[in-house]
């Protein structure tokens, strides 16, 4: 039986995947390597790589740091992520 816990986990996985894809896309648009950006912003290179591959869920403070490294405002990142997720995306059922 498919329950709300499974639905949440599926949505959470989708959310992490879309967040990861957007971070990678923005980094590649800046044409900067993981090594360089990780070193400049004191973010562990292997963790950054895991973030981009969707293997590492990030805290808000880390996301803020990443958006600064990508030279984008955190609120703008949220808007871009919302667009990637779709307007009807929700982590939890109402």
PDB file of C-alpha atoms in Angstrom:
ATOM      1  CA  UNK A   1       0.000   0.000   0.000  1.00  0.00           C
ATOM      2  CA  UNK A   2       1.257   3.461  -0.917  1.00  0.00           C
ATOM      3  CA  UNK A   3       1.041   5.805   2.062  1.00  0.00           C
ATOM      4  CA  UNK A   4       1.712   9.462   2.740  1.00  0.00           C
ATOM      5  CA  UNK A   5       5.186   8.654   4.117  1.00  0.00           C
ATOM      6  CA  UNK A   6       6.167   7.123   0.767  1.00  0.00           C
ATOM      7  CA  UNK A   7       4.681  10.093  -1.079  1.00  0.00           C
ATOM      8  CA  UNK A   8       6.668  12.487   1.125  1.00  0.00           C
ATOM      9  CA  UNK A   9       9.900  10.563   0.504  1.00  0.00           C
ATOM     10  CA  UNK A  10       9.249  10.586  -3.254  1.00  0.00           C
ATOM     11  CA  UNK A  11       8.575  14.323  -3.211  1.00  0.00           C
ATOM     12  CA  UNK A  12      11.602  14.971  -1.023  1.00  0.00           C
ATOM     13  CA  UNK A  13      13.810  13.003  -3.451  1.00  0.00           C
ATOM     14  CA  UNK A  14      12.370  14.997  -6.353  1.00  0.00           C
ATOM     15  CA  UNK A  15      12.980  18.261  -4.475  1.00  0.00           C
ATOM     16  CA  UNK A  16      16.603  17.334  -3.728  1.00  0.00           C
ATOM     17  CA  UNK A  17      17.176  16.260  -7.344  1.00  0.00           C
ATOM     18  CA  UNK A  18      15.781  19.526  -8.731  1.00  0.00           C
ATOM     19  CA  UNK A  19      17.762  21.598  -6.227  1.00  0.00           C
ATOM     20  CA  UNK A  20      20.933  19.710  -7.175  1.00  0.00           C
ATOM     21  CA  UNK A  21      20.293  20.121 -10.892  1.00  0.00           C
ATOM     22  CA  UNK A  22      19.753  23.859 -10.493  1.00  0.00           C
ATOM     23  CA  UNK A  23      22.945  24.325  -8.468  1.00  0.00           C
ATOM     24  CA  UNK A  24      24.934  22.439 -11.116  1.00  0.00           C
ATOM     25  CA  UNK A  25      23.270  24.364 -13.958  1.00  0.00           C
ATOM     26  CA  UNK A  26      24.057  27.730 -12.357  1.00  0.00           C
ATOM     27  CA  UNK A  27      27.674  26.729 -11.655  1.00  0.00           C
ATOM     28  CA  UNK A  28      28.160  25.591 -15.240  1.00  0.00           C
ATOM     29  CA  UNK A  29      26.636  28.846 -16.515  1.00  0.00           C
ATOM     30  CA  UNK A  30      29.309  30.667 -14.520  1.00  0.00           C
ATOM     31  CA  UNK A  31      31.844  28.360 -16.168  1.00  0.00           C
ATOM     32  CA  UNK A  32      33.592  27.623 -12.890  1.00  0.00           C
ATOM     33  CA  UNK A  33      34.894  24.302 -11.581  1.00  0.00           C
ATOM     34  CA  UNK A  34      33.753  22.696  -8.364  1.00  0.00           C
ATOM     35  CA  UNK A  35      37.344  22.881  -7.092  1.00  0.00           C
ATOM     36  CA  UNK A  36      37.629  26.611  -7.636  1.00  0.00           C
ATOM     37  CA  UNK A  37      34.256  27.579  -6.237  1.00  0.00           C
ATOM     38  CA  UNK A  38      34.588  25.225  -3.263  1.00  0.00           C
ATOM     39  CA  UNK A  39      38.001  26.626  -2.389  1.00  0.00           C
ATOM     40  CA  UNK A  40      36.948  30.268  -2.738  1.00  0.00           C
ATOM     41  CA  UNK A  41      33.860  29.817  -0.570  1.00  0.00           C
ATOM     42  CA  UNK A  42      35.250  27.332   1.947  1.00  0.00           C
ATOM     43  CA  UNK A  43      32.891  24.538   0.988  1.00  0.00           C
ATOM     44  CA  UNK A  44      34.280  21.025   0.962  1.00  0.00           C
ATOM     45  CA  UNK A  45      34.812  19.958  -2.666  1.00  0.00           C
ATOM     46  CA  UNK A  46      33.483  16.432  -2.120  1.00  0.00           C
ATOM     47  CA  UNK A  47      30.393  17.779  -0.351  1.00  0.00           C
ATOM     48  CA  UNK A  48      29.730  20.200  -3.210  1.00  0.00           C
ATOM     49  CA  UNK A  49      30.016  17.309  -5.642  1.00  0.00           C
ATOM     50  CA  UNK A  50      27.602  15.248  -3.542  1.00  0.00           C
ATOM     51  CA  UNK A  51      25.187  18.192  -3.441  1.00  0.00           C
ATOM     52  CA  UNK A  52      25.241  18.469  -7.235  1.00  0.00           C
ATOM     53  CA  UNK A  53      24.608  14.744  -7.566  1.00  0.00           C
ATOM     54  CA  UNK A  54      21.679  14.850  -5.144  1.00  0.00           C
ATOM     55  CA  UNK A  55      23.450  12.661  -2.599  1.00  0.00           C
ATOM     56  CA  UNK A  56      23.659  15.277   0.120  1.00  0.00           C
ATOM     57  CA  UNK A  57      20.738  17.218   1.527  1.00  0.00           C
ATOM     58  CA  UNK A  58      21.774  20.742   2.495  1.00  0.00           C
ATOM     59  CA  UNK A  59      20.923  23.036   5.370  1.00  0.00           C
ATOM     60  CA  UNK A  60      19.595  26.500   4.685  1.00  0.00           C
ATOM     61  CA  UNK A  61      22.860  28.140   5.801  1.00  0.00           C
ATOM     62  CA  UNK A  62      24.781  26.003   3.309  1.00  0.00           C
ATOM     63  CA  UNK A  63      22.299  26.862   0.570  1.00  0.00           C
ATOM     64  CA  UNK A  64      22.771  30.546   1.370  1.00  0.00           C
ATOM     65  CA  UNK A  65      26.538  30.122   1.078  1.00  0.00           C
ATOM     66  CA  UNK A  66      26.138  28.270  -2.225  1.00  0.00           C
ATOM     67  CA  UNK A  67      23.920  30.984  -3.683  1.00  0.00           C
ATOM     68  CA  UNK A  68      26.497  33.590  -2.692  1.00  0.00           C
ATOM     69  CA  UNK A  69      29.181  31.519  -4.400  1.00  0.00           C
ATOM     70  CA  UNK A  70      26.981  31.360  -7.496  1.00  0.00           C
ATOM     71  CA  UNK A  71      26.429  35.119  -7.272  1.00  0.00           C
ATOM     72  CA  UNK A  72      22.668  34.826  -7.048  1.00  0.00           C
ATOM     73  CA  UNK A  73      20.371  36.026  -4.288  1.00  0.00           C
ATOM     74  CA  UNK A  74      18.878  33.205  -2.249  1.00  0.00           C
ATOM     75  CA  UNK A  75      15.366  34.482  -2.957  1.00  0.00           C
ATOM     76  CA  UNK A  76      16.089  34.468  -6.706  1.00  0.00           C
ATOM     77  CA  UNK A  77      17.368  30.900  -6.380  1.00  0.00           C
ATOM     78  CA  UNK A  78      14.077  30.002  -4.684  1.00  0.00           C
ATOM     79  CA  UNK A  79      12.133  31.514  -7.565  1.00  0.00           C
ATOM     80  CA  UNK A  80      14.172  29.559 -10.097  1.00  0.00           C
ATOM     81  CA  UNK A  81      13.715  26.376  -8.076  1.00  0.00           C
ATOM     82  CA  UNK A  82       9.953  26.957  -7.881  1.00  0.00           C
ATOM     83  CA  UNK A  83       9.920  27.228 -11.669  1.00  0.00           C
ATOM     84  CA  UNK A  84      11.878  23.950 -11.961  1.00  0.00           C
ATOM     85  CA  UNK A  85       9.582  22.171  -9.492  1.00  0.00           C
ATOM     86  CA  UNK A  86       6.362  23.470 -11.008  1.00  0.00           C
ATOM     87  CA  UNK A  87       3.770  25.682  -9.371  1.00  0.00           C
ATOM     88  CA  UNK A  88       1.755  22.744  -8.055  1.00  0.00           C
ATOM     89  CA  UNK A  89       4.679  21.055  -6.238  1.00  0.00           C
ATOM     90  CA  UNK A  90       4.175  20.423  -2.518  1.00  0.00           C
ATOM     91  CA  UNK A  91       6.300  18.372  -0.151  1.00  0.00           C
ATOM     92  CA  UNK A  92       3.295  17.600   2.047  1.00  0.00           C
ATOM     93  CA  UNK A  93      -0.347  16.967   1.292  1.00  0.00           C
ATOM     94  CA  UNK A  94      -2.676  19.621   2.582  1.00  0.00           C
TER      95      UNK A  94
END
